[in-house]
Amino acid sequence: MDLDLAGKRALVAAASRGLGKAIALRLAEEGASLAICARDAERLEKAAEEIRQRTGAEVLAVPTDLTDYEQIKRLVRRAEEHFGGVDILVANAGGPPPGPFLELSDEQWQAAFQLTLMSAVRLAREVLPGMIARRWGRLIFSTSVSVKQPIESLILSNSLRLAVIGLAKSLANELAKYNITVNSVCPGPTATDRMKGLITAQAERQGISYEEAERAWLSDIPMGRLGRPEELAALVAFLASERAGYLTGTAIQVDGGSVRFPL
Ligand SMILES: NC(=O)c1ccc[n+]([C@@H]2O[C@H](COP(=O)([O-])OP(=O)(O)OC[C@H]3O[C@@H](n4cnc5c(N)ncnc54)[C@H](OP(=O)(O)O)[C@@H]3O)[C@@H](O)[C@H]2O)c1
């Protein structure tokens, strides 16, 4: 299927590795130009160069801490100045830490609020005026399967990501008249550095080996394996395309069947 992304300009947040990088690579393969960000400038530039080499796409790398509004404004300004606009926003960010409810402090809740909800709010706020003026846009919020079924020990994710879903659903209603679609993607356990960190943390908490902790995660997944980042990226590329023009207000999981509810 031709996704017609040639000439489109995408901003993919938190894209130096893991899910964000896979999404950036896939959009570039489909012909989009890219602005990408993350905090570690060296690793970010390495990812940008790899995507340029593999796809020939134009990739602008802007080191950014997504918990800092001034840096988000600068990121969007740099992307808009460089490409003349942003057509596709993929609002992704690092994940909040695991931990039992009674051990999480107010400061950890505040930090997770900034990282998970406010980065999504601020990225959308900064790119939307241009999309509205051009009467075309794609907002894609990358959340987690935790919005459909809470994940043990990830209470910050289970709680704050639902606010992102509320934001996305509200924006979908508000923005449809401008030909802007708004969707959320909800990855299940996917093989990235973050997933390795979560399995390691669980192994330490329960005094079991990494392999045992990994088996426990896999036992909850009907497909019996972790997802591959490119499997989420394929959905994002479709949602970003002209082909998905009537698809808005959804939250779609890519989780190997982990969510046991019918919707
Ligand atoms: N992998 C999974 O199984 C899974 C499942 C559900 C949801 N998720 C969620 O999806 C998101 C991405 O996960 P992942 O597995 O791809 O994680 P990852 O492999 O750890 O990659 C995280 C990316 O985010 C960047 N980042 C982290 N904090 C940032 C900040 N404050 N500002 C800017 N960039 C930041 C990192 O670069 P720097 O460190 O250099 O900033 C890196 O590029 C997370 O929110 C995660 O919780 C993941």
Coordinates of C-alpha atoms and ligand atoms in Angstrom, one line a residue:
M1 CA 0.0 0.0 0.0
D2 CA 1.4 3.4 -0.9
L3 CA 1.2 5.6 2.2
D4 CA 1.9 8.8 0.2
L5 CA 4.2 10.3 2.9
A6 CA 6.6 11.9 0.4
G7 CA 6.7 15.6 1.0
K8 CA 5.2 15.3 4.5
R9 CA 7.1 16.7 7.5
A10 CA 7.1 14.6 10.7
L11 CA 8.2 15.4 14.2
V12 CA 8.9 12.3 16.2
A13 CA 9.7 13.0 19.9
A14 CA 12.0 10.8 22.0
A15 CA 13.4 9.1 18.9
S16 CA 17.1 8.3 19.5
R17 CA 16.3 4.6 20.3
G18 CA 13.4 2.2 21.0
L19 CA 9.9 2.8 19.7
G20 CA 10.5 6.4 18.7
K21 CA 13.5 5.6 16.6
A22 CA 11.6 2.7 14.9
I23 CA 8.7 5.1 14.1
A24 CA 11.1 7.7 12.8
L25 CA 12.8 5.2 10.5
R26 CA 9.5 3.9 9.2
L27 CA 8.2 7.3 8.4
A28 CA 11.4 8.2 6.6
E29 CA 11.2 4.9 4.6
E30 CA 7.7 6.1 3.5
G31 CA 9.2 9.3 2.2
A32 CA 8.7 11.8 5.1
S33 CA 11.2 14.4 6.2
L34 CA 11.9 14.2 9.9
A35 CA 12.7 16.3 13.0
I36 CA 13.7 14.0 15.9
C37 CA 14.6 14.8 19.5
A38 CA 16.0 13.2 22.7
R39 CA 18.2 14.5 25.5
D40 CA 21.5 12.8 24.7
A41 CA 22.8 14.8 21.8
E42 CA 25.4 12.3 20.7
R43 CA 23.1 9.3 20.6
L44 CA 20.4 11.4 18.9
E45 CA 22.8 12.5 16.1
K46 CA 23.9 8.9 15.6
A47 CA 20.3 7.8 15.2
A48 CA 19.7 10.7 12.7
E49 CA 22.7 9.7 10.7
E50 CA 21.6 6.1 10.6
I51 CA 18.2 7.1 9.3
R52 CA 19.7 9.4 6.7
Q53 CA 22.0 6.6 5.5
R54 CA 19.3 3.9 5.4
T55 CA 16.6 6.1 3.7
G56 CA 18.1 9.2 2.2
A57 CA 15.6 11.2 4.2
E58 CA 16.3 14.7 5.5
V59 CA 16.6 14.4 9.3
L60 CA 16.9 17.3 11.7
A61 CA 18.2 16.3 15.1
V62 CA 17.3 18.7 17.9
P63 CA 18.5 17.8 21.4
T64 CA 15.5 18.4 23.7
D65 CA 14.4 17.6 27.2
L66 CA 10.6 17.0 26.9
T67 CA 10.0 18.0 30.5
D68 CA 11.1 21.6 29.7
Y69 CA 8.5 23.7 27.9
E70 CA 11.1 26.2 26.6
Q71 CA 13.0 23.3 24.9
I72 CA 9.8 22.0 23.4
K73 CA 9.0 25.4 21.9
R74 CA 12.5 25.6 20.5
L75 CA 12.2 22.1 19.0
V76 CA 9.0 22.9 17.2
R77 CA 10.3 26.3 16.1
R78 CA 13.5 24.7 14.7
A79 CA 11.4 22.1 12.8
E80 CA 9.0 24.6 11.4
E81 CA 11.8 27.0 10.3
H82 CA 13.8 24.2 8.7
F83 CA 10.9 22.4 6.9
G84 CA 8.4 25.2 6.6
G85 CA 5.9 23.3 8.9
V86 CA 5.1 20.1 10.7
D87 CA 2.3 17.9 9.2
I88 CA 2.7 14.8 11.5
L89 CA 3.4 14.8 15.2
V90 CA 4.3 11.6 17.0
A91 CA 4.2 12.5 20.7
N92 CA 6.4 10.0 22.4
A93 CA 8.5 10.3 25.5
G94 CA 10.5 8.3 28.0
G95 CA 8.5 6.1 30.4
P96 CA 7.8 6.9 34.1
P97 CA 9.6 4.6 36.6
P98 CA 8.0 1.5 38.1
G99 CA 7.4 1.3 41.8
P100 CA 4.8 0.4 44.4
F101 CA 2.2 3.0 45.2
L102 CA 3.2 3.6 48.8
E103 CA 6.9 4.2 47.8
L104 CA 6.2 6.9 45.1
S105 CA 6.7 10.5 46.3
D106 CA 4.9 13.6 45.2
E107 CA 8.0 14.6 43.3
Q108 CA 7.9 11.4 41.3
W109 CA 4.3 12.0 40.5
Q110 CA 5.1 15.6 39.4
A111 CA 8.0 14.4 37.3
A112 CA 5.8 11.7 35.6
F113 CA 3.1 14.3 35.0
Q114 CA 5.6 16.6 33.2
L115 CA 7.1 13.8 31.2
T116 CA 4.0 11.8 30.3
L117 CA 1.1 14.3 30.1
M118 CA 2.5 17.8 29.8
S119 CA 5.0 16.9 27.0
A120 CA 2.0 15.6 25.0
V121 CA 0.0 18.7 25.8
R122 CA 2.8 21.1 24.9
L123 CA 3.9 19.4 21.7
A124 CA 0.3 19.4 20.5
R125 CA -0.1 23.1 21.5
E126 CA 3.0 24.1 19.5
V127 CA 2.3 22.2 16.3
L128 CA -1.4 22.8 16.0
P129 CA -1.5 26.4 14.8
G130 CA 0.4 25.5 11.7
M131 CA -1.7 22.3 11.0
I132 CA -5.0 24.3 11.5
A133 CA -3.8 27.0 9.1
R134 CA -2.9 24.3 6.5
R135 CA -6.1 22.4 7.2
W136 CA -4.2 19.1 7.4
G137 CA -2.5 17.3 10.2
R138 CA -1.9 14.0 12.1
L139 CA -1.5 13.9 15.9
I140 CA -0.4 10.5 17.1
F141 CA 0.1 10.0 20.8
S142 CA 2.2 7.0 21.8
T143 CA 1.0 5.7 25.1
S144 CA 0.9 2.2 26.4
V145 CA -1.3 -0.8 26.7
S146 CA -1.6 0.3 30.4
V147 CA -4.5 2.6 29.3
K148 CA -6.6 -0.5 28.6
Q149 CA -5.4 -2.8 31.3
P150 CA -3.2 -1.7 34.3
I151 CA 0.3 -3.1 34.3
E152 CA 1.5 -4.4 37.7
S153 CA 3.9 -1.9 39.4
L154 CA 3.5 0.7 36.7
I155 CA 1.0 2.9 38.5
L156 CA 2.4 6.2 37.2
S157 CA 1.9 4.9 33.6
N158 CA -1.4 3.3 34.4
S159 CA -2.7 6.6 35.8
L160 CA -1.2 9.5 33.8
R161 CA -1.5 7.9 30.4
L162 CA -5.2 7.8 30.7
A163 CA -5.1 11.6 30.8
V164 CA -3.3 11.5 27.5
I165 CA -6.1 9.4 26.1
G166 CA -8.7 11.9 27.3
L167 CA -6.7 14.7 25.7
A168 CA -6.4 12.8 22.4
K169 CA -10.2 12.0 22.3
S170 CA -11.1 15.6 23.1
L171 CA -8.7 16.9 20.4
A172 CA -10.1 14.4 17.9
N173 CA -13.5 16.0 18.3
E174 CA -12.3 19.5 18.2
L175 CA -9.9 19.2 15.3
A176 CA -11.9 17.0 12.8
K177 CA -13.3 20.1 11.1
Y178 CA -9.7 21.1 10.2
N179 CA -9.0 17.7 8.6
I180 CA -6.7 16.9 11.5
T181 CA -6.9 13.3 12.8
V182 CA -5.9 12.4 16.4
N183 CA -5.2 8.9 17.5
S184 CA -3.3 7.1 20.2
V185 CA -1.2 3.9 19.8
C186 CA -0.8 1.6 22.8
P187 CA 2.3 -0.6 22.7
G188 CA 2.3 -3.8 24.7
P189 CA 5.6 -5.2 25.9
T190 CA 8.1 -4.5 23.1
A191 CA 11.8 -5.4 22.9
T192 CA 13.5 -2.1 23.7
D193 CA 16.0 -0.9 26.3
R194 CA 13.1 0.3 28.5
M195 CA 11.6 -3.2 28.4
K196 CA 14.9 -4.7 29.5
G197 CA 15.0 -2.2 32.4
L198 CA 11.5 -3.2 33.5
I199 CA 12.3 -6.9 33.4
T200 CA 15.6 -6.3 35.3
A201 CA 13.7 -4.2 38.0
Q202 CA 11.1 -7.0 38.4
A203 CA 13.8 -9.6 38.7
E204 CA 15.5 -7.6 41.5
R205 CA 12.2 -6.8 43.3
Q206 CA 11.2 -10.5 43.3
G207 CA 14.7 -12.0 43.8
I208 CA 14.4 -14.1 40.6
S209 CA 16.6 -14.3 37.5
Y210 CA 16.2 -12.0 34.4
E211 CA 15.0 -15.1 32.4
E212 CA 12.4 -16.0 35.0
A213 CA 11.1 -12.4 35.1
E214 CA 11.0 -12.3 31.3
R215 CA 9.0 -15.6 31.2
A216 CA 6.5 -14.1 33.6
W217 CA 6.0 -11.1 31.2
L218 CA 5.7 -13.5 28.2
S219 CA 3.1 -15.8 30.0
D220 CA 0.6 -12.9 29.8
I221 CA 1.0 -12.4 26.1
P222 CA -1.0 -14.8 23.8
M223 CA 1.5 -14.4 21.0
G224 CA 4.2 -15.7 23.5
R225 CA 6.8 -13.1 22.5
L226 CA 7.7 -9.5 22.9
G227 CA 6.6 -7.1 20.2
R228 CA 9.1 -5.7 17.7
P229 CA 9.4 -1.9 17.6
E230 CA 8.8 -2.0 13.8
E231 CA 5.4 -3.6 14.5
L232 CA 4.2 -0.4 16.3
A233 CA 5.9 1.7 13.7
A234 CA 3.9 0.1 10.9
L235 CA 0.6 1.2 12.6
V236 CA 1.9 4.7 13.2
A237 CA 2.9 5.1 9.5
F238 CA -0.6 4.0 8.4
L239 CA -2.2 6.4 10.9
A240 CA 0.0 9.2 9.6
S241 CA -1.0 8.6 6.0
E242 CA -3.7 9.9 3.7
R243 CA -5.2 6.4 3.8
A244 CA -6.2 6.9 7.4
G245 CA -8.1 10.1 6.7
Y246 CA -11.4 8.9 8.3
L247 CA -9.7 7.2 11.3
T248 CA -9.7 9.5 14.3
G249 CA -10.3 9.3 18.1
T250 CA -9.1 5.8 18.4
A251 CA -6.6 4.1 20.8
I252 CA -5.2 1.0 19.2
Q253 CA -3.1 -1.5 21.0
V254 CA -0.2 -3.4 19.4
D255 CA 0.2 -6.0 22.2
G256 CA 0.2 -9.6 20.9
G257 CA -3.3 -10.0 22.4
S258 CA -2.3 -9.1 26.0
V259 CA -5.4 -7.0 26.7
R260 CA -8.2 -9.5 27.6
F261 CA -11.2 -7.2 27.3
P262 CA -13.3 -7.2 24.1
L263 CA -12.6 -3.5 23.3
Ligands
LIG1 N1 8.9 -0.9 25.2 C1 7.8 -1.2 25.7 O1 7.5 -2.4 25.9 C2 6.7 -0.1 26.0 C3 5.4 -0.5 26.2 C4 4.4 0.4 26.5 C5 4.8 1.7 26.5 N2 6.1 2.1 26.3 C6 6.4 3.5 26.4 O2 6.8 4.0 25.2 C7 7.8 5.1 25.4 C8 9.1 4.7 24.6 O3 9.5 3.5 25.2 P1 10.9 2.7 24.6 O4 10.7 1.3 25.0 O5 11.1 3.1 23.2 O6 11.9 3.4 25.6 P2 13.5 3.5 25.4 O7 14.1 2.4 24.6 O8 14.0 3.7 26.8 O9 13.7 4.9 24.6 C9 13.3 6.1 25.2 C10 13.6 7.3 24.3 O10 13.1 8.4 24.9 C11 14.1 9.4 25.1 N3 13.8 10.2 26.3 C12 13.6 9.7 27.5 N4 13.3 10.8 28.4 C13 13.3 11.9 27.6 C14 13.1 13.3 27.9 N5 12.8 13.7 29.1 N6 13.1 14.2 26.9 C15 13.4 13.7 25.6 N7 13.6 12.5 25.3 C16 13.6 11.5 26.3 C17 15.4 8.6 25.2 O11 16.5 9.4 24.8 P3 17.4 10.2 26.0 O12 17.5 9.2 27.2 O13 18.7 10.5 25.3 O14 16.6 11.4 26.3 C18 15.1 7.5 24.1 O15 15.3 8.1 22.8 C19 8.0 5.2 26.9 O16 7.1 6.2 27.4 C20 7.5 3.8 27.4 O17 7.1 3.8 28.7 C21 7.1 1.2 26.0

